mmCIF file of C-alpha atoms in Angstrom:
data_model
loop_
_atom_site.group_PDB
_atom_site.id
_atom_site.type_symbol
_atom_site.label_atom_id
_atom_site.label_comp_id
_atom_site.label_asym_id
_atom_site.label_seq_id
_atom_site.Cartn_x
_atom_site.Cartn_y
_atom_site.Cartn_z
ATOM 1 C CA UNK A 1 73.665 219.765 31.408
ATOM 2 C CA UNK A 2 71.096 220.461 28.760
ATOM 3 C CA UNK A 3 71.886 224.101 29.025
ATOM 4 C CA UNK A 4 75.538 223.558 28.751
ATOM 5 C CA UNK A 5 75.233 221.182 25.789
ATOM 6 C CA UNK A 6 72.816 223.639 23.957
ATOM 7 C CA UNK A 7 75.087 226.494 24.819
ATOM 8 C CA UNK A 8 77.997 224.761 22.979
ATOM 9 C CA UNK A 9 75.593 224.439 20.028
ATOM 10 C CA UNK A 10 74.865 228.154 20.180
ATOM 11 C CA UNK A 11 78.616 229.130 20.549
ATOM 12 C CA UNK A 12 79.469 226.787 17.587
ATOM 13 C CA UNK A 13 76.660 228.596 15.527
ATOM 14 C CA UNK A 14 77.918 231.974 16.345
ATOM 15 C CA UNK A 15 81.586 231.194 15.629
ATOM 16 C CA UNK A 16 80.376 229.580 12.228
ATOM 17 C CA UNK A 17 78.574 232.973 11.347
ATOM 18 C CA UNK A 18 81.456 235.111 12.040
ATOM 19 C CA UNK A 19 84.137 233.089 10.237
ATOM 20 C CA UNK A 20 81.795 232.321 7.318
ATOM 21 C CA UNK A 21 81.245 236.145 7.024
ATOM 22 C CA UNK A 22 84.953 237.078 7.409
ATOM 23 C CA UNK A 23 86.670 233.880 5.784
ATOM 24 C CA UNK A 24 87.305 235.974 2.473
ATOM 25 C CA UNK A 25 89.155 238.642 4.336
ATOM 26 C CA UNK A 26 91.195 236.307 6.528
ATOM 27 C CA UNK A 27 91.577 233.125 4.910
ATOM 28 C CA UNK A 28 92.489 231.148 8.234
ATOM 29 C CA UNK A 29 88.865 231.597 9.273
ATOM 30 C CA UNK A 30 88.206 228.742 6.826
ATOM 31 C CA UNK A 31 89.686 226.367 9.299
ATOM 32 C CA UNK A 32 87.413 227.944 12.104
ATOM 33 C CA UNK A 33 84.330 227.919 10.120
ATOM 34 C CA UNK A 34 85.165 224.205 9.293
ATOM 35 C CA UNK A 35 85.645 223.295 12.773
ATOM 36 C CA UNK A 36 82.507 225.253 13.864
ATOM 37 C CA UNK A 37 80.420 223.665 11.067
ATOM 38 C CA UNK A 38 81.527 220.055 12.092
ATOM 39 C CA UNK A 39 80.634 220.990 15.797
ATOM 40 C CA UNK A 40 77.244 222.229 14.830
ATOM 41 C CA UNK A 41 76.555 219.006 12.548
ATOM 42 C CA UNK A 42 77.898 216.716 15.482
ATOM 43 C CA UNK A 43 75.871 218.476 18.182
ATOM 44 C CA UNK A 44 72.648 218.542 16.063
ATOM 45 C CA UNK A 45 73.087 214.760 15.429
ATOM 46 C CA UNK A 46 73.737 213.751 18.922
ATOM 47 C CA UNK A 47 70.920 216.011 20.125
ATOM 48 C CA UNK A 48 68.511 214.375 17.746
ATOM 49 C CA UNK A 49 69.783 211.064 18.987
ATOM 50 C CA UNK A 50 69.425 211.478 22.633
ATOM 51 C CA UNK A 51 66.079 213.350 22.155
ATOM 52 C CA UNK A 52 64.647 210.594 20.103
ATOM 53 C CA UNK A 53 65.053 208.250 23.054
ATOM 54 C CA UNK A 54 62.579 210.028 25.194
ATOM 55 C CA UNK A 55 60.414 212.105 22.860
ATOM 56 C CA UNK A 56 59.570 213.185 19.256
ATOM 57 C CA UNK A 57 62.310 215.926 18.393
ATOM 58 C CA UNK A 58 60.362 219.344 17.826
ATOM 59 C CA UNK A 59 57.266 217.407 18.232
ATOM 60 C CA UNK A 60 57.611 215.857 14.811
ATOM 61 C CA UNK A 61 56.659 212.155 14.864
ATOM 62 C CA UNK A 62 59.662 210.920 12.864
ATOM 63 C CA UNK A 63 59.858 207.159 12.511
ATOM 64 C CA UNK A 64 61.858 205.376 15.321
ATOM 65 C CA UNK A 65 61.636 208.353 17.670
ATOM 66 C CA UNK A 66 60.273 208.448 21.089
ATOM 67 C CA UNK A 67 61.455 204.928 21.640
ATOM 68 C CA UNK A 68 61.142 204.596 25.397
ATOM 69 C CA UNK A 69 57.642 205.796 25.703
ATOM 70 C CA UNK A 70 56.422 203.868 22.707
ATOM 71 C CA UNK A 71 58.194 200.731 23.393
ATOM 72 C CA UNK A 72 58.388 200.634 26.954
ATOM 73 C CA UNK A 73 56.506 197.286 27.010
ATOM 74 C CA UNK A 74 58.881 195.635 24.904
ATOM 75 C CA UNK A 75 61.796 196.922 27.068
ATOM 76 C CA UNK A 76 60.003 195.688 30.179
ATOM 77 C CA UNK A 77 59.658 191.969 28.559
ATOM 78 C CA UNK A 78 63.297 192.271 27.433
ATOM 79 C CA UNK A 79 64.424 193.299 30.749
ATOM 80 C CA UNK A 80 62.401 190.578 32.302
ATOM 81 C CA UNK A 81 63.760 187.810 29.926
ATOM 82 C CA UNK A 82 67.276 189.192 30.749
ATOM 83 C CA UNK A 83 66.971 188.827 34.356
ATOM 84 C CA UNK A 84 65.289 185.524 34.031
ATOM 85 C CA UNK A 85 68.092 184.015 31.950
ATOM 86 C CA UNK A 86 71.179 185.657 33.565
ATOM 87 C CA UNK A 87 70.127 186.073 37.203
ATOM 88 C CA UNK A 88 67.478 183.343 37.940
ATOM 89 C CA UNK A 89 69.216 180.504 36.428
ATOM 90 C CA UNK A 90 69.642 177.523 38.784
ATOM 91 C CA UNK A 91 73.669 177.582 38.143
ATOM 92 C CA UNK A 92 73.921 181.234 39.076
ATOM 93 C CA UNK A 93 71.806 180.779 42.421
ATOM 94 C CA UNK A 94 73.529 177.627 43.591
ATOM 95 C CA UNK A 95 76.976 178.939 42.577
ATOM 96 C CA UNK A 96 76.140 182.252 44.709
ATOM 97 C CA UNK A 97 74.744 180.357 47.612
ATOM 98 C CA UNK A 98 77.666 178.071 47.747
ATOM 99 C CA UNK A 99 80.246 181.109 47.767
ATOM 100 C CA UNK A 100 78.326 182.613 50.649
ATOM 101 C CA UNK A 101 77.979 179.972 53.070
ATOM 102 C CA UNK A 102 74.442 180.530 54.380
ATOM 103 C CA UNK A 103 74.695 178.453 57.432
ATOM 104 C CA UNK A 104 77.795 180.344 58.445
ATOM 105 C CA UNK A 105 76.599 183.638 57.852
ATOM 106 C CA UNK A 106 73.273 182.955 59.368
ATOM 107 C CA UNK A 107 74.917 181.326 62.335
ATOM 108 C CA UNK A 108 77.320 184.260 62.951
ATOM 109 C CA UNK A 109 74.461 186.640 62.761
ATOM 110 C CA UNK A 110 72.275 184.522 65.295
ATOM 111 C CA UNK A 111 75.203 184.109 67.869
ATOM 112 C CA UNK A 112 74.977 187.964 68.515
ATOM 113 C CA UNK A 113 72.926 188.695 71.689
ATOM 114 C CA UNK A 114 71.370 191.780 70.115
ATOM 115 C CA UNK A 115 70.228 189.938 66.957
ATOM 116 C CA UNK A 116 68.824 187.101 69.044
ATOM 117 C CA UNK A 117 66.870 189.565 71.128
ATOM 118 C CA UNK A 118 65.695 191.413 67.952
ATOM 119 C CA UNK A 119 64.546 188.050 66.442
ATOM 120 C CA UNK A 120 62.870 186.946 69.624
ATOM 121 C CA UNK A 121 60.803 190.325 69.691
ATOM 122 C CA UNK A 122 59.918 189.642 65.914
ATOM 123 C CA UNK A 123 58.750 186.260 66.828
ATOM 124 C CA UNK A 124 56.690 187.466 69.790
ATOM 125 C CA UNK A 125 55.271 190.360 67.715
ATOM 126 C CA UNK A 126 54.189 187.672 65.047
ATOM 127 C CA UNK A 127 52.745 185.211 67.566
ATOM 128 C CA UNK A 128 50.805 188.119 69.496
ATOM 129 C CA UNK A 129 49.466 189.448 66.047
ATOM 130 C CA UNK A 130 48.488 185.998 64.839
ATOM 131 C CA UNK A 131 46.466 185.317 68.193
ATOM 132 C CA UNK A 132 44.709 188.686 67.930
ATOM 133 C CA UNK A 133 43.637 187.969 64.438
ATOM 134 C CA UNK A 134 42.462 184.475 65.121
ATOM 135 C CA UNK A 135 38.768 184.397 66.409
ATOM 136 C CA UNK A 136 38.127 182.410 69.477
ATOM 137 C CA UNK A 137 34.978 180.910 68.294
ATOM 138 C CA UNK A 138 36.856 179.981 65.099
ATOM 139 C CA UNK A 139 39.498 178.194 67.169
ATOM 140 C CA UNK A 140 36.925 176.315 69.254
ATOM 141 C CA UNK A 141 34.915 175.302 66.011
ATOM 142 C CA UNK A 142 38.184 174.093 64.556
ATOM 143 C CA UNK A 143 39.307 172.071 67.655
ATOM 144 C CA UNK A 144 35.609 170.568 67.821
ATOM 145 C CA UNK A 145 35.631 169.570 64.054
ATOM 146 C CA UNK A 146 39.095 168.017 64.553
ATOM 147 C CA UNK A 147 38.003 166.176 67.701
ATOM 148 C CA UNK A 148 34.616 164.817 65.866
ATOM 149 C CA UNK A 149 36.809 163.805 62.860
ATOM 150 C CA UNK A 150 39.590 162.079 64.657
ATOM 151 C CA UNK A 151 38.122 161.008 67.833
ATOM 152 C CA UNK A 152 34.305 160.601 67.459
ATOM 153 C CA UNK A 153 34.364 159.717 63.768
ATOM 154 C CA UNK A 154 37.085 156.708 64.552
ATOM 155 C CA UNK A 155 36.754 153.636 66.574
ATOM 156 C CA UNK A 156 39.653 153.889 69.050
ATOM 157 C CA UNK A 157 38.719 150.570 71.002
ATOM 158 C CA UNK A 158 41.050 148.268 69.102
ATOM 159 C CA UNK A 159 44.112 150.604 69.562
ATOM 160 C CA UNK A 160 43.360 151.132 73.266
ATOM 161 C CA UNK A 161 43.075 147.383 73.597
ATOM 162 C CA UNK A 162 46.620 146.888 71.883
ATOM 163 C CA UNK A 163 47.913 149.880 73.951
ATOM 164 C CA UNK A 164 46.460 148.280 77.204
ATOM 165 C CA UNK A 165 48.009 144.925 76.366
ATOM 166 C CA UNK A 166 51.505 146.302 75.706
ATOM 167 C CA UNK A 167 51.326 148.296 78.942
ATOM 168 C CA UNK A 168 50.358 145.239 81.003
ATOM 169 C CA UNK A 169 52.977 143.013 79.435
ATOM 170 C CA UNK A 170 55.516 145.580 80.006
ATOM 171 C CA UNK A 171 54.672 145.997 83.612
ATOM 172 C CA UNK A 172 54.560 149.908 83.159
ATOM 173 C CA UNK A 173 51.324 150.116 84.971
ATOM 174 C CA UNK A 174 52.891 148.931 88.256
ATOM 175 C CA UNK A 175 54.537 152.365 88.477
ATOM 176 C CA UNK A 176 51.074 154.033 88.468
ATOM 177 C CA UNK A 177 49.806 151.430 90.923
ATOM 178 C CA UNK A 178 52.715 152.263 93.487
ATOM 179 C CA UNK A 179 52.121 155.983 92.890
ATOM 180 C CA UNK A 180 48.431 155.568 94.019
ATOM 181 C CA UNK A 181 49.284 153.279 96.805
ATOM 182 C CA UNK A 182 51.970 155.654 98.089
ATOM 183 C CA UNK A 183 49.559 158.544 97.978
ATOM 184 C CA UNK A 184 46.743 156.564 99.559
ATOM 185 C CA UNK A 185 49.003 155.671 102.561
ATOM 186 C CA UNK A 186 50.477 159.112 103.067
ATOM 187 C CA UNK A 187 46.827 160.423 103.126
ATOM 188 C CA UNK A 188 45.567 157.858 105.491
ATOM 189 C CA UNK A 189 48.483 158.428 107.945
ATOM 190 C CA UNK A 190 48.015 162.228 107.849
ATOM 191 C CA UNK A 191 44.155 161.999 108.131
ATOM 192 C CA UNK A 192 43.008 159.415 110.357
ATOM 193 C CA UNK A 193 40.248 161.556 111.643
ATOM 194 C CA UNK A 194 38.927 162.452 108.317
ATOM 195 C CA UNK A 195 38.870 158.634 107.335
ATOM 196 C CA UNK A 196 37.089 158.028 110.594
ATOM 197 C CA UNK A 197 34.411 160.473 110.119
ATOM 198 C CA UNK A 198 33.977 159.019 106.482
ATOM 199 C CA UNK A 199 33.219 155.641 107.919
ATOM 200 C CA UNK A 200 31.003 156.931 110.803
ATOM 201 C CA UNK A 201 28.918 158.778 108.429
ATOM 202 C CA UNK A 202 27.831 155.441 106.975
ATOM 203 C CA UNK A 203 26.998 153.622 110.230
ATOM 204 C CA UNK A 204 23.481 153.419 111.902
ATOM 205 C CA UNK A 205 22.647 156.512 113.918
ATOM 206 C CA UNK A 206 21.181 154.330 116.685
ATOM 207 C CA UNK A 207 24.658 152.949 117.380
ATOM 208 C CA UNK A 208 26.391 154.135 120.612
ATOM 209 C CA UNK A 209 29.176 156.807 120.027
ATOM 210 C CA UNK A 210 31.816 154.417 121.574
ATOM 211 C CA UNK A 211 30.910 151.882 119.131
ATOM 212 C CA UNK A 212 31.372 154.333 116.269
ATOM 213 C CA UNK A 213 34.978 154.906 117.505
ATOM 214 C CA UNK A 214 35.704 151.260 117.933
ATOM 215 C CA UNK A 215 34.526 150.782 114.330
ATOM 216 C CA UNK A 216 36.365 153.725 112.957
ATOM 217 C CA UNK A 217 39.696 152.556 114.566
ATOM 218 C CA UNK A 218 39.286 149.024 113.465
ATOM 219 C CA UNK A 219 38.359 149.857 109.921
ATOM 220 C CA UNK A 220 41.126 152.420 109.721
ATOM 221 C CA UNK A 221 43.830 150.091 110.855
ATOM 222 C CA UNK A 222 42.684 147.329 108.544
ATOM 223 C CA UNK A 223 42.476 149.583 105.639
ATOM 224 C CA UNK A 224 45.882 150.901 106.259
ATOM 225 C CA UNK A 225 47.424 147.390 106.971
ATOM 226 C CA UNK A 226 45.913 146.327 103.579
ATOM 227 C CA UNK A 227 47.272 149.411 101.604
ATOM 228 C CA UNK A 228 50.673 148.532 103.206
ATOM 229 C CA UNK A 229 50.481 144.760 102.435
ATOM 230 C CA UNK A 230 49.661 145.897 98.697
ATOM 231 C CA UNK A 231 52.660 148.061 98.676
ATOM 232 C CA UNK A 232 55.168 145.742 100.211
ATOM 233 C CA UNK A 233 54.027 142.691 98.131
ATOM 234 C CA UNK A 234 54.778 142.814 94.386
ATOM 235 C CA UNK A 235 52.698 139.563 93.842
ATOM 236 C CA UNK A 236 49.715 140.702 96.020
ATOM 237 C CA UNK A 237 46.346 139.281 95.027
ATOM 238 C CA UNK A 238 44.980 142.680 94.489
ATOM 239 C CA UNK A 239 47.906 143.491 91.854
ATOM 240 C CA UNK A 240 47.233 140.122 90.243
ATOM 241 C CA UNK A 241 43.676 140.631 90.037
ATOM 242 C CA UNK A 242 44.252 143.944 88.587
ATOM 243 C CA UNK A 243 46.712 142.695 85.878
ATOM 244 C CA UNK A 244 43.874 140.060 85.185
ATOM 245 C CA UNK A 245 41.356 142.597 84.590
ATOM 246 C CA UNK A 246 43.629 144.742 82.448
ATOM 247 C CA UNK A 247 44.339 141.867 80.286
ATOM 248 C CA UNK A 248 40.664 140.855 79.925
ATOM 249 C CA UNK A 249 39.866 144.545 79.343
ATOM 250 C CA UNK A 250 42.634 144.627 76.625
ATOM 251 C CA UNK A 251 41.019 141.594 74.886
ATOM 252 C CA UNK A 252 37.309 142.776 74.985
ATOM 253 C CA UNK A 253 38.402 146.248 73.577
ATOM 254 C CA UNK A 254 40.052 144.515 70.661
ATOM 255 C CA UNK A 255 37.412 141.802 69.917
ATOM 256 C CA UNK A 256 34.302 142.242 71.967
ATOM 257 C CA UNK A 257 31.588 144.263 69.924
ATOM 258 C CA UNK A 258 29.609 144.781 73.214
ATOM 259 C CA UNK A 259 32.548 146.608 75.048
ATOM 260 C CA UNK A 260 33.615 148.468 71.805
ATOM 261 C CA UNK A 261 30.000 149.917 71.718
ATOM 262 C CA UNK A 262 30.155 150.809 75.455
ATOM 263 C CA UNK A 263 33.481 152.704 74.918
ATOM 264 C CA UNK A 264 31.914 154.527 71.865
ATOM 265 C CA UNK A 265 28.949 155.620 73.715
ATOM 266 C CA UNK A 266 30.971 156.958 76.514
ATOM 267 C CA UNK A 267 33.206 158.734 74.184
ATOM 268 C CA UNK A 268 30.311 160.537 72.353
ATOM 269 C CA UNK A 269 28.637 161.295 75.710
ATOM 270 C CA UNK A 270 31.712 162.862 76.892
ATOM 271 C CA UNK A 271 32.143 165.019 73.898
ATOM 272 C CA UNK A 272 28.520 165.940 73.726
ATOM 273 C CA UNK A 273 28.556 167.159 77.293
ATOM 274 C CA UNK A 274 28.084 170.949 77.332
ATOM 275 C CA UNK A 275 30.280 171.211 80.341
ATOM 276 C CA UNK A 276 33.303 169.368 78.398
ATOM 277 C CA UNK A 277 32.709 172.144 75.512
ATOM 278 C CA UNK A 278 32.769 174.907 78.329
ATOM 279 C CA UNK A 279 35.919 173.461 79.699
ATOM 280 C CA UNK A 280 37.525 173.481 76.454
ATOM 281 C CA UNK A 281 36.668 177.114 75.711
ATOM 282 C CA UNK A 282 38.025 177.960 79.211
ATOM 283 C CA UNK A 283 41.291 175.981 78.652
ATOM 284 C CA UNK A 284 41.813 177.794 75.311
ATOM 285 C CA UNK A 285 41.250 181.147 76.760
ATOM 286 C CA UNK A 286 43.606 180.324 79.588
ATOM 287 C CA UNK A 287 46.227 179.168 77.325
ATOM 288 C CA UNK A 288 45.798 182.281 75.087
ATOM 289 C CA UNK A 289 45.947 184.599 78.092
ATOM 290 C CA UNK A 290 49.038 182.927 79.353
ATOM 291 C CA UNK A 291 50.853 182.981 75.988
ATOM 292 C CA UNK A 292 50.040 186.692 75.529
ATOM 293 C CA UNK A 293 51.174 187.466 78.838
ATOM 294 C CA UNK A 294 54.466 185.769 78.425
ATOM 295 C CA UNK A 295 55.052 187.179 75.005
ATOM 296 C CA UNK A 296 54.494 190.804 76.197
ATOM 297 C CA UNK A 297 57.039 190.457 79.077
ATOM 298 C CA UNK A 298 60.631 190.850 77.647
ATOM 299 C CA UNK A 299 61.852 188.910 80.725
ATOM 300 C CA UNK A 300 59.399 186.088 80.554
ATOM 301 C CA UNK A 301 60.559 182.428 80.692
ATOM 302 C CA UNK A 302 59.004 181.971 77.236
ATOM 303 C CA UNK A 303 60.837 184.730 75.417
ATOM 304 C CA UNK A 304 64.114 183.973 77.232
ATOM 305 C CA UNK A 305 63.621 180.301 76.149
ATOM 306 C CA UNK A 306 63.226 181.491 72.718
ATOM 307 C CA UNK A 307 66.117 183.838 72.826
ATOM 308 C CA UNK A 308 68.298 181.010 74.198
ATOM 309 C CA UNK A 309 67.208 178.480 71.522
ATOM 310 C CA UNK A 310 68.179 181.038 68.685
ATOM 311 C CA UNK A 311 71.659 181.605 70.321
ATOM 312 C CA UNK A 312 72.066 177.737 70.504
ATOM 313 C CA UNK A 313 71.097 177.374 66.819
ATOM 314 C CA UNK A 314 73.469 180.082 65.781
ATOM 315 C CA UNK A 315 76.221 178.345 67.708
ATOM 316 C CA UNK A 316 75.611 175.008 66.206
ATOM 317 C CA UNK A 317 75.339 176.232 62.795
ATOM 318 C CA UNK A 318 78.815 177.991 63.384
ATOM 319 C CA UNK A 319 80.565 175.123 64.999
ATOM 320 C CA UNK A 320 78.723 171.806 63.689
ATOM 321 C CA UNK A 321 80.068 171.303 60.313
ATOM 322 C CA UNK A 322 77.965 168.412 59.559
ATOM 323 C CA UNK A 323 74.777 170.349 60.354
ATOM 324 C CA UNK A 324 75.950 173.387 58.487
ATOM 325 C CA UNK A 325 76.615 171.409 55.446
ATOM 326 C CA UNK A 326 73.075 169.884 55.563
ATOM 327 C CA UNK A 327 71.610 173.326 56.104
ATOM 328 C CA UNK A 328 73.574 174.683 52.968
ATOM 329 C CA UNK A 329 72.402 171.665 50.869
ATOM 330 C CA UNK A 330 68.923 172.297 51.954
ATOM 331 C CA UNK A 331 68.833 175.891 51.243
ATOM 332 C CA UNK A 332 70.694 175.703 47.844
ATOM 333 C CA UNK A 333 68.136 172.620 46.899
ATOM 334 C CA UNK A 334 65.045 174.800 47.835
ATOM 335 C CA UNK A 335 66.491 177.894 46.226
ATOM 336 C CA UNK A 336 67.102 176.190 43.049
ATOM 337 C CA UNK A 337 63.725 174.483 43.069
ATOM 338 C CA UNK A 338 61.853 177.754 43.585
ATOM 339 C CA UNK A 339 63.902 179.510 40.720
ATOM 340 C CA UNK A 340 63.307 176.495 38.427
ATOM 341 C CA UNK A 341 59.500 176.513 39.233
ATOM 342 C CA UNK A 342 58.931 180.365 39.456
ATOM 343 C CA UNK A 343 61.475 182.293 37.879
ATOM 344 C CA UNK A 344 59.375 183.279 34.969
ATOM 345 C CA UNK A 345 56.588 184.389 37.286
ATOM 346 C CA UNK A 346 59.212 186.416 39.184
ATOM 347 C CA UNK A 347 60.655 187.894 36.070
ATOM 348 C CA UNK A 348 57.178 188.605 34.790
ATOM 349 C CA UNK A 349 56.784 191.058 37.656
ATOM 350 C CA UNK A 350 59.339 193.451 36.080
ATOM 351 C CA UNK A 351 57.364 193.220 32.682
ATOM 352 C CA UNK A 352 54.127 193.788 34.222
ATOM 353 C CA UNK A 353 55.358 196.530 36.384
ATOM 354 C CA UNK A 354 56.721 198.433 33.443
ATOM 355 C CA UNK A 355 53.805 197.780 31.429
ATOM 356 C CA UNK A 356 51.737 199.612 34.212
ATOM 357 C CA UNK A 357 53.833 202.655 33.889
ATOM 358 C CA UNK A 358 52.853 205.906 32.071
ATOM 359 C CA UNK A 359 54.871 206.225 29.062
ATOM 360 C CA UNK A 360 55.771 209.869 29.487
ATOM 361 C CA UNK A 361 56.581 209.427 33.209
ATOM 362 C CA UNK A 362 58.603 206.422 32.485
ATOM 363 C CA UNK A 363 60.681 208.399 29.920
ATOM 364 C CA UNK A 364 61.215 211.187 32.332
ATOM 365 C CA UNK A 365 62.270 209.105 35.172
ATOM 366 C CA UNK A 366 64.932 207.029 32.950
ATOM 367 C CA UNK A 367 65.986 210.363 31.561
ATOM 368 C CA UNK A 368 66.625 211.910 34.956
ATOM 369 C CA UNK A 369 68.506 208.832 35.897
ATOM 370 C CA UNK A 370 70.879 208.751 33.034
ATOM 371 C CA UNK A 371 70.348 212.231 31.367
ATOM 372 C CA UNK A 372 73.671 213.583 32.636
ATOM 373 C CA UNK A 373 75.746 211.034 30.832
ATOM 374 C CA UNK A 374 73.554 211.404 27.661
ATOM 375 C CA UNK A 375 74.107 215.401 27.625
ATOM 376 C CA UNK A 376 77.824 214.364 27.811
ATOM 377 C CA UNK A 377 77.144 212.522 24.547
ATOM 378 C CA UNK A 378 75.943 215.923 23.067
ATOM 379 C CA UNK A 379 79.172 217.642 24.184
ATOM 380 C CA UNK A 380 81.224 215.032 23.020
ATOM 381 C CA UNK A 381 79.577 215.058 19.841
ATOM 382 C CA UNK A 382 80.293 218.830 19.410
ATOM 383 C CA UNK A 383 83.935 218.328 20.308
ATOM 384 C CA UNK A 384 84.295 215.474 18.029
ATOM 385 C CA UNK A 385 82.473 216.991 15.345
ATOM 386 C CA UNK A 386 84.566 220.053 15.427
ATOM 387 C CA UNK A 387 87.900 218.054 15.310
ATOM 388 C CA UNK A 388 86.299 215.989 12.366
ATOM 389 C CA UNK A 389 85.389 219.116 10.479
ATOM 390 C CA UNK A 390 88.637 220.798 10.698
ATOM 391 C CA UNK A 391 90.421 217.219 9.883
ATOM 392 C CA UNK A 392 88.290 216.877 6.869
ATOM 393 C CA UNK A 393 88.770 220.370 5.465
ATOM 394 C CA UNK A 394 92.468 220.228 6.121
ATOM 395 C CA UNK A 395 92.758 217.065 4.071
ATOM 396 C CA UNK A 396 90.519 218.401 1.483
ATOM 397 C CA UNK A 397 92.832 221.601 1.197
ATOM 398 C CA UNK A 398 96.028 219.460 1.093
ATOM 399 C CA UNK A 399 94.324 217.251 -1.752
ATOM 400 C CA UNK A 400 93.434 220.426 -3.662
ATOM 401 C CA UNK A 401 96.807 221.713 -3.307
ATOM 402 C CA UNK A 402 98.425 218.286 -4.540
ATOM 403 C CA UNK A 403 96.080 218.038 -7.422
ATOM 404 C CA UNK A 404 95.149 221.457 -8.590
#
């Protein structure tokens, strides 16, 4: 395009030279000379104007030339301010989000099986990367620190006492007692020999064997009868005794300093026990290995659950208008808050980026992007200059003929 625009200037210069030389012999060439002269003037003027945007014409440091490389910082700041004021305003962002319907768009996208699977893969990759990034020692240290802050560092006895009192008053502990009794009866019925052996081991060795069997059988039958009696009677004395004990324990946990000190001592001993720490480390490693295995398997229950959850969320966003409205309101509020709080920082990225560019490289990049149109300006200037030149000459000739 530069060659084309420059070629037109050269053609105009050649036409001007020929017509200027021969206009005395051929008077009509005066019009051609005027047209070519105007074309040269227009071409040169627009060449100077276009070139002045990007560099100094002919290397001459004429004032107000090489505008882009010398004023790129100001251009970057102006561009950043323009974006901040016209694109990052609360009204523009809110109106755009309201017209888009974020919940509907997102919900429709999530309801597609391929998109849900893709998002599940991304979630799995993110979780896997996060667990690979985290140090096991650091995790254990964090867990231990949290435990010491929130468990060791606080007196939980009053809360335990209140909780125990509420459980006793509501009778919820009866379910646990019933479960223990059922399991005890089930084991005793299925393992009478094991129960007898346990009793025989505690009898004196000098007793005859038949006495052992009699004692084993009697103790077994009495124990089984006792367990069944407690099972059948909701007001059995053992149940009532357990209720009384739990009530007393709840009161002591709340008000007895000695009991509270004993609970704190047991708590500290448990947490300071190396075996507890080792158990915590093993538990974390087991959980981590299980998660990594599940995340690596595309057909694992965990990943299928995540995928189904994504599909369900997308379906609700599309069909549940109340939820969709809440999501849209939340997104609009969050976006406008971010824009109001950080729009200057966002816009400053533009100005800071432009400031970091090299002036000549910036000028070259912009010229390559818009240079074709700028060269058309030179071509148009040549044509318009030619027309203007011949028009001015024609008007001048007419005036001379009218007023000799």
